Amino acid sequence: MIPGNAHFDTTKGHIESRKAHAIDVTTDDAKDTQKEVPFKGNVSLEKLEKVLKENPNNVPFMVLTVTNNTVGGQPVSMKNIKETCTLCHKYNVPVIMDSARFAENAYFIKVREEGYANKSIKEIVREMYADVDAATMSAKKDGIVNMGGFIATNREDWFEGAKLFCIPIEGYVTYGGMSGRDLNALAQGLNENTEFDMLETRIHQVKYLAEKLDEYGIPYQRPAGGHAIFVDADKVLTHVPKEEFPAQTLTCELYLEAGIRGVEVGFMLADRDPETKENRFNGLDLLRLAIPRRVYTDNHMDVIAAALKNVYDRREQITRGVAIEWEAPLMRHFTVKLKRLG
Ligand SMILES: Cc1ncc(COP(=O)(O)O)c(C=O)c1O
């Protein structure tokens, strides 16, 4: 059993491919897209404790994802990070921080959590990691590099164990995987992206798009998160039944409208229950518009918003969605083949 605050899709795929269970322990606040709370990515300590209590010696670690991508790039507070670590450690369960968007999380702690306004992003980051046992990092997000990542841990036994996997998979630890040049770029990226001004510029562009959507009355996961806007398809395509994947349909409609390539983070991505093989319809059904750093201008945001408005204005006419023609047994959303209905 691997509890976590809404495991990222590939993280969940890895867990399920190893025949383990990913159990979502995100706070219920995240389920209501219209509720404005500052740290919607938080762990529900009650849900987490229930998993820890009911599964003695069967929880090898807990995954704490900052920011919580799946529920809308929503941050986790410092208080919640600390309480999560304390609770897990009480049950002798280590905590692994899924860190792809750690710097954006630190930004939100600085601007939203009491006591952090005068701390630098780097100080906040150090504090975020003080109690965790390990971190996994997909560096092409908050490391601002083209590709690469790392595992970091202060547990020597884990370090030695992980090192062994490097040799068959990517080469010896000092020369496999990323080249020296790429490691240098990553060091520079981590340094730059833990500067407040850099984060503020980027996160404000996401907010700018959110304000445009507010103007047009288009519902999204509120408040706007760090890296993306997540449009609430359930509230837009109300005539498309869940079995026909509303968010996936909205994603296709936006692409057809203006060539804008979003991605579904909803029922398609939620995949099937590994045991019952039924579709999992219990989470949110969202269209994610992730905004790459240092790529677009605010004019591009205007175009995205206008295109979404065009789709929104004709939402009543969209009554059919998509059907699955072929799907892979795991992480189907990457390769699924769909047919347009209607
Ligand atoms: C929290 C989190 N973990 C993991 C990943 C996936 O990383 P990768 O594509 O490098 O496997 C992402 C990607 O957005 C993410 O946001």
Coordinates of C-alpha atoms and ligand atoms in Angstrom, one line a residue:
M1 CA 0.0 0.0 0.0
I2 CA 1.5 3.3 -1.1
P3 CA -0.5 6.3 0.3
G4 CA 0.0 9.7 -1.4
N5 CA -1.6 13.0 -2.2
A6 CA -2.9 12.1 -5.7
H7 CA 0.1 10.2 -7.1
F8 CA 1.1 11.5 -10.5
D9 CA 0.0 9.2 -13.3
T10 CA 3.4 7.7 -14.1
T11 CA 4.2 7.3 -10.4
K12 CA 0.9 5.5 -10.0
G13 CA 1.7 3.4 -13.1
H14 CA 5.0 2.3 -11.6
I15 CA 3.3 1.4 -8.3
E16 CA 0.6 -0.6 -9.9
S17 CA 3.0 -2.3 -12.3
R18 CA 4.8 -3.6 -9.2
K19 CA 1.4 -5.0 -8.0
A20 CA 1.2 -2.5 -5.2
H21 CA -1.8 -0.2 -4.5
A22 CA -1.7 3.6 -4.8
I23 CA -4.1 5.0 -2.2
D24 CA -5.1 8.7 -2.6
V25 CA -5.1 10.6 0.7
T26 CA -5.6 14.1 -0.7
T27 CA -7.8 16.5 1.4
D28 CA -11.4 16.6 0.3
D29 CA -11.0 20.3 -0.5
A30 CA -9.5 19.3 -3.8
K31 CA -12.6 17.7 -5.0
D32 CA -14.6 20.9 -5.2
T33 CA -13.1 22.9 -8.1
Q34 CA -14.9 26.1 -7.1
K35 CA -13.7 26.2 -3.4
E36 CA -10.9 28.8 -2.8
V37 CA -8.5 27.4 -0.3
P38 CA -4.7 28.2 -0.2
F39 CA -3.3 24.7 0.0
K40 CA -5.6 22.4 -1.9
G41 CA -2.8 19.9 -2.5
N42 CA -2.6 19.0 1.2
V43 CA -2.6 15.5 2.6
S44 CA -5.6 14.6 4.7
L45 CA -3.9 13.4 7.9
E46 CA -7.0 11.4 8.9
K47 CA -7.0 9.5 5.6
L48 CA -3.3 8.9 5.9
E49 CA -3.4 7.7 9.4
K50 CA -6.3 5.3 8.5
V51 CA -4.1 3.7 5.8
L52 CA -1.0 3.5 8.1
K53 CA -3.1 2.0 11.0
E54 CA -4.9 -0.6 8.8
N55 CA -1.8 -1.8 7.0
P56 CA 0.9 -2.4 9.6
N57 CA 4.2 -3.5 8.0
N58 CA 2.6 -3.2 4.5
V59 CA 3.4 0.5 3.7
P60 CA 7.0 0.6 2.4
F61 CA 6.8 4.4 2.0
M62 CA 4.5 7.4 1.5
V63 CA 4.7 9.6 -1.6
L64 CA 4.3 13.4 -1.0
T65 CA 3.8 15.3 -4.3
V66 CA 4.7 19.0 -4.3
T67 CA 2.9 20.7 -6.0
N68 CA 0.1 18.2 -6.3
N69 CA -0.1 18.1 -10.1
T70 CA -3.1 15.8 -10.5
V71 CA -5.5 18.0 -8.5
G72 CA -4.5 21.1 -10.4
G73 CA -0.9 22.1 -9.6
Q74 CA -2.1 22.8 -6.1
P75 CA 0.5 23.5 -3.3
V76 CA 1.1 21.7 0.0
S77 CA 1.7 23.9 3.1
M78 CA 4.8 23.7 5.1
K79 CA 2.7 22.8 8.1
N80 CA 1.1 19.9 6.2
I81 CA 4.6 18.7 5.0
K82 CA 5.9 18.6 8.6
E83 CA 2.8 17.0 10.0
T84 CA 2.8 14.3 7.3
C85 CA 6.4 13.4 8.0
T86 CA 5.8 13.3 11.8
L87 CA 2.8 11.0 11.3
C88 CA 4.5 8.7 8.9
H89 CA 7.6 8.4 11.0
K90 CA 5.5 7.6 14.0
Y91 CA 4.5 4.5 12.1
N92 CA 8.1 3.9 10.9
V93 CA 7.1 4.7 7.3
P94 CA 9.5 6.8 5.2
V95 CA 8.4 9.8 3.1
I96 CA 9.5 10.3 -0.5
M97 CA 8.9 13.7 -2.0
D98 CA 7.8 13.7 -5.7
S99 CA 9.6 16.9 -6.5
A100 CA 8.9 17.9 -10.1
R101 CA 7.4 21.2 -9.1
F102 CA 9.0 21.8 -5.7
A103 CA 10.0 25.4 -6.4
E104 CA 6.5 26.5 -7.3
N105 CA 5.3 24.9 -4.1
A106 CA 7.9 27.0 -2.2
Y107 CA 6.6 30.1 -3.9
F108 CA 3.1 29.4 -2.7
I109 CA 4.4 28.8 0.9
K110 CA 6.1 32.2 0.7
V111 CA 3.1 34.1 -0.5
R112 CA 0.3 32.3 1.2
E113 CA 1.5 30.7 4.5
E114 CA 1.9 32.7 7.6
G115 CA 5.5 33.2 8.8
Y116 CA 7.2 32.7 5.4
A117 CA 6.9 36.1 3.7
N118 CA 10.4 37.2 4.7
K119 CA 12.2 33.9 3.9
S120 CA 13.9 33.3 0.6
I121 CA 12.7 30.5 -1.7
K122 CA 16.0 28.6 -1.1
E123 CA 15.4 28.8 2.7
I124 CA 11.9 27.5 2.3
V125 CA 13.0 24.7 0.1
R126 CA 15.6 23.5 2.6
E127 CA 12.9 23.5 5.3
M128 CA 10.5 21.6 3.0
Y129 CA 13.1 18.8 2.7
A130 CA 14.4 18.8 6.3
D131 CA 12.2 15.8 7.4
V132 CA 11.7 13.8 4.3
D133 CA 13.7 10.6 3.6
A134 CA 14.1 10.8 -0.1
A135 CA 13.2 12.8 -3.2
T136 CA 12.5 11.9 -6.8
M137 CA 12.9 14.7 -9.3
S138 CA 11.7 14.9 -12.9
A139 CA 14.1 17.8 -13.7
K140 CA 12.5 19.0 -16.9
K141 CA 9.9 20.9 -14.8
D142 CA 11.3 22.9 -11.9
G143 CA 14.9 22.1 -12.9
I144 CA 14.4 23.9 -16.2
V145 CA 16.4 21.5 -18.3
N146 CA 15.5 19.7 -21.5
M147 CA 15.6 16.3 -19.9
G148 CA 16.9 14.4 -16.9
G149 CA 16.2 13.8 -13.2
F150 CA 17.5 12.3 -10.1
I151 CA 16.8 10.4 -6.8
A152 CA 18.2 11.9 -3.7
T153 CA 18.2 10.4 -0.2
N154 CA 19.8 10.7 3.1
R155 CA 19.4 7.0 3.8
E156 CA 22.6 5.3 3.1
D157 CA 21.0 1.8 2.6
W158 CA 18.6 3.3 -0.1
F159 CA 21.5 5.1 -1.8
E160 CA 23.6 1.8 -1.9
G161 CA 20.5 -0.1 -3.1
A162 CA 19.6 2.4 -5.8
K163 CA 23.2 2.6 -7.0
L164 CA 23.1 -1.1 -7.9
F165 CA 20.2 -0.5 -10.3
C166 CA 22.2 2.2 -12.2
I167 CA 24.7 -0.3 -13.6
P168 CA 22.3 -2.5 -15.6
I169 CA 19.9 0.3 -16.4
E170 CA 22.0 3.4 -17.2
G171 CA 25.7 2.8 -16.4
Y172 CA 27.9 3.3 -13.3
V173 CA 26.7 6.0 -11.0
T174 CA 29.5 8.5 -11.9
Y175 CA 29.1 8.2 -15.7
G176 CA 25.7 6.7 -16.5
G177 CA 22.4 8.6 -17.1
M178 CA 23.0 12.3 -17.5
S179 CA 26.2 13.7 -19.0
G180 CA 28.3 16.2 -17.2
R181 CA 27.1 19.0 -19.4
D182 CA 23.5 18.2 -18.6
L183 CA 24.3 18.0 -14.8
N184 CA 25.8 21.5 -15.1
A185 CA 22.7 22.8 -16.8
L186 CA 20.6 21.3 -14.1
A187 CA 22.6 22.9 -11.3
Q188 CA 22.1 26.2 -13.1
G189 CA 18.4 25.6 -13.6
L190 CA 17.8 24.7 -9.9
N191 CA 19.7 27.8 -8.9
E192 CA 17.7 30.1 -11.2
N193 CA 14.3 28.6 -10.5
T194 CA 14.7 29.0 -6.8
E195 CA 14.8 32.8 -7.3
F196 CA 11.6 34.6 -6.3
D197 CA 11.4 36.8 -9.4
M198 CA 11.7 33.9 -11.8
L199 CA 8.8 32.1 -10.1
E200 CA 6.7 35.1 -9.8
T201 CA 6.9 35.9 -13.5
R202 CA 6.0 32.4 -14.4
I203 CA 3.1 31.9 -11.9
H204 CA 1.6 35.2 -12.8
Q205 CA 1.3 34.1 -16.4
V206 CA -0.8 31.2 -15.2
K207 CA -2.9 33.7 -13.2
Y208 CA -3.2 35.9 -16.2
L209 CA -4.9 33.1 -18.1
A210 CA -7.1 32.3 -15.1
E211 CA -8.3 35.9 -15.0
K212 CA -9.3 35.7 -18.7
L213 CA -11.3 32.6 -18.0
D214 CA -13.0 34.3 -15.1
E215 CA -14.0 37.1 -17.6
Y216 CA -15.6 34.4 -19.8
G217 CA -17.1 32.4 -16.9
I218 CA -15.2 29.2 -17.7
P219 CA -14.9 27.0 -14.6
Y220 CA -11.4 25.7 -13.6
Q221 CA -9.8 24.3 -10.5
R222 CA -9.6 27.4 -8.2
P223 CA -7.4 29.1 -7.2
A224 CA -5.0 28.9 -10.3
G225 CA -2.1 26.6 -9.5
G226 CA 1.6 26.9 -10.3
H227 CA 2.1 25.5 -13.8
A228 CA -1.3 25.1 -15.4
I229 CA -5.0 25.8 -15.6
F230 CA -7.2 22.8 -15.1
V231 CA -10.6 23.4 -16.8
D232 CA -13.5 21.6 -15.1
A233 CA -14.9 19.6 -18.0
D234 CA -17.7 18.2 -15.8
K235 CA -19.1 21.7 -15.6
V236 CA -18.5 22.6 -19.2
L237 CA -19.6 19.5 -21.3
T238 CA -22.6 18.7 -19.1
H239 CA -24.4 16.8 -21.9
V240 CA -21.5 14.3 -22.5
P241 CA -22.0 11.2 -20.3
K242 CA -19.0 10.2 -18.2
E243 CA -18.7 6.9 -20.1
E244 CA -17.8 9.1 -23.2
F245 CA -15.1 11.0 -21.3
P246 CA -16.0 14.7 -21.2
A247 CA -12.5 16.1 -20.4
Q248 CA -11.0 14.0 -23.2
T249 CA -13.7 15.3 -25.5
L250 CA -13.0 18.9 -24.4
T251 CA -9.3 18.4 -25.1
C252 CA -10.1 17.3 -28.7
E253 CA -12.6 20.2 -29.2
L254 CA -10.0 22.8 -28.2
Y255 CA -7.4 21.2 -30.5
L256 CA -9.9 21.2 -33.4
E257 CA -10.9 24.8 -32.6
A258 CA -7.4 26.4 -32.5
G259 CA -4.7 23.8 -32.6
I260 CA -4.1 24.2 -28.8
R261 CA -2.7 21.0 -27.4
G262 CA -3.9 20.4 -23.8
V263 CA -4.1 17.1 -22.0
E264 CA -6.8 15.2 -20.3
V265 CA -6.3 14.7 -16.5
G266 CA -9.5 12.9 -15.8
F267 CA -11.3 9.6 -16.3
M268 CA -9.1 8.4 -19.2
L269 CA -6.0 9.0 -17.1
A270 CA -7.6 7.5 -14.0
D271 CA -7.5 4.2 -16.0
R272 CA -9.2 1.0 -14.8
D273 CA -9.1 -0.5 -11.4
P274 CA -6.4 -3.2 -11.5
E275 CA -8.6 -5.8 -9.9
T276 CA -12.2 -5.1 -11.2
K277 CA -11.0 -3.7 -14.6
E278 CA -13.8 -1.1 -14.3
N279 CA -13.2 2.5 -15.3
R280 CA -12.4 4.7 -12.4
F281 CA -14.9 7.6 -12.5
N282 CA -14.5 8.8 -8.9
G283 CA -12.0 11.6 -9.3
L284 CA -12.1 15.0 -11.1
D285 CA -12.4 15.2 -14.9
L286 CA -10.2 18.0 -16.1
L287 CA -8.5 19.5 -19.2
R288 CA -5.0 20.5 -18.2
L289 CA -3.4 23.5 -20.0
A290 CA 0.2 23.3 -18.8
I291 CA 2.2 26.5 -19.6
P292 CA 5.8 25.9 -20.5
R293 CA 8.3 28.3 -18.8
R294 CA 9.9 31.0 -20.9
V295 CA 8.1 30.1 -24.1
Y296 CA 4.8 32.0 -24.4
T297 CA 3.8 35.6 -24.2
D298 CA 0.6 36.9 -22.6
N299 CA -0.8 37.3 -26.1
H300 CA -0.7 33.5 -26.5
M301 CA -2.7 33.3 -23.3
D302 CA -5.3 35.6 -24.9
V303 CA -5.6 33.2 -27.8
I304 CA -6.0 30.2 -25.6
A305 CA -8.7 31.9 -23.6
A306 CA -10.5 33.1 -26.8
A307 CA -10.4 29.6 -28.3
L308 CA -11.8 28.1 -25.1
K309 CA -14.5 30.7 -25.0
N310 CA -15.5 29.6 -28.6
V311 CA -15.8 26.0 -27.4
Y312 CA -17.6 27.1 -24.3
D313 CA -20.1 29.1 -26.3
R314 CA -21.1 26.1 -28.3
R315 CA -21.0 23.6 -25.3
E316 CA -24.8 22.9 -25.5
Q317 CA -24.4 21.5 -29.0
I318 CA -21.7 19.0 -27.8
T319 CA -23.7 16.1 -26.7
R320 CA -21.5 13.1 -27.6
G321 CA -17.9 12.3 -26.6
V322 CA -15.4 9.6 -27.5
A323 CA -15.2 5.8 -27.4
I324 CA -12.1 3.7 -26.8
E325 CA -11.1 1.6 -29.8
W326 CA -7.9 0.3 -28.3
E327 CA -6.2 0.7 -25.0
A328 CA -2.9 -0.6 -23.4
P329 CA -3.2 -2.6 -20.2
L330 CA -1.3 0.1 -18.2
M331 CA -1.2 3.9 -18.4
R332 CA -3.6 3.7 -21.3
H333 CA -3.9 7.5 -21.8
F334 CA -0.5 7.8 -23.4
T335 CA -1.4 5.5 -26.4
V336 CA -5.1 5.1 -26.4
K337 CA -7.0 5.1 -29.8
L338 CA -10.3 6.9 -29.7
K339 CA -13.3 7.2 -32.0
R340 CA -15.4 10.4 -32.1
L341 CA -19.1 9.7 -31.4
G342 CA -22.1 11.5 -32.8
Ligands
LIG1 C1 4.8 15.4 -9.7 C2 5.3 14.8 -11.0 N1 5.9 13.6 -10.9 C3 6.4 13.0 -12.0 C4 6.2 13.6 -13.2 C5 6.7 12.8 -14.5 O1 8.0 12.9 -14.8 P1 8.6 12.1 -16.0 O2 7.7 12.5 -17.2 O3 9.9 12.6 -16.1 O4 8.5 10.7 -15.7 C6 5.6 14.8 -13.4 C7 5.3 15.4 -14.7 O5 4.7 16.4 -14.9 C8 5.1 15.4 -12.2 O6 4.4 16.6 -12.3

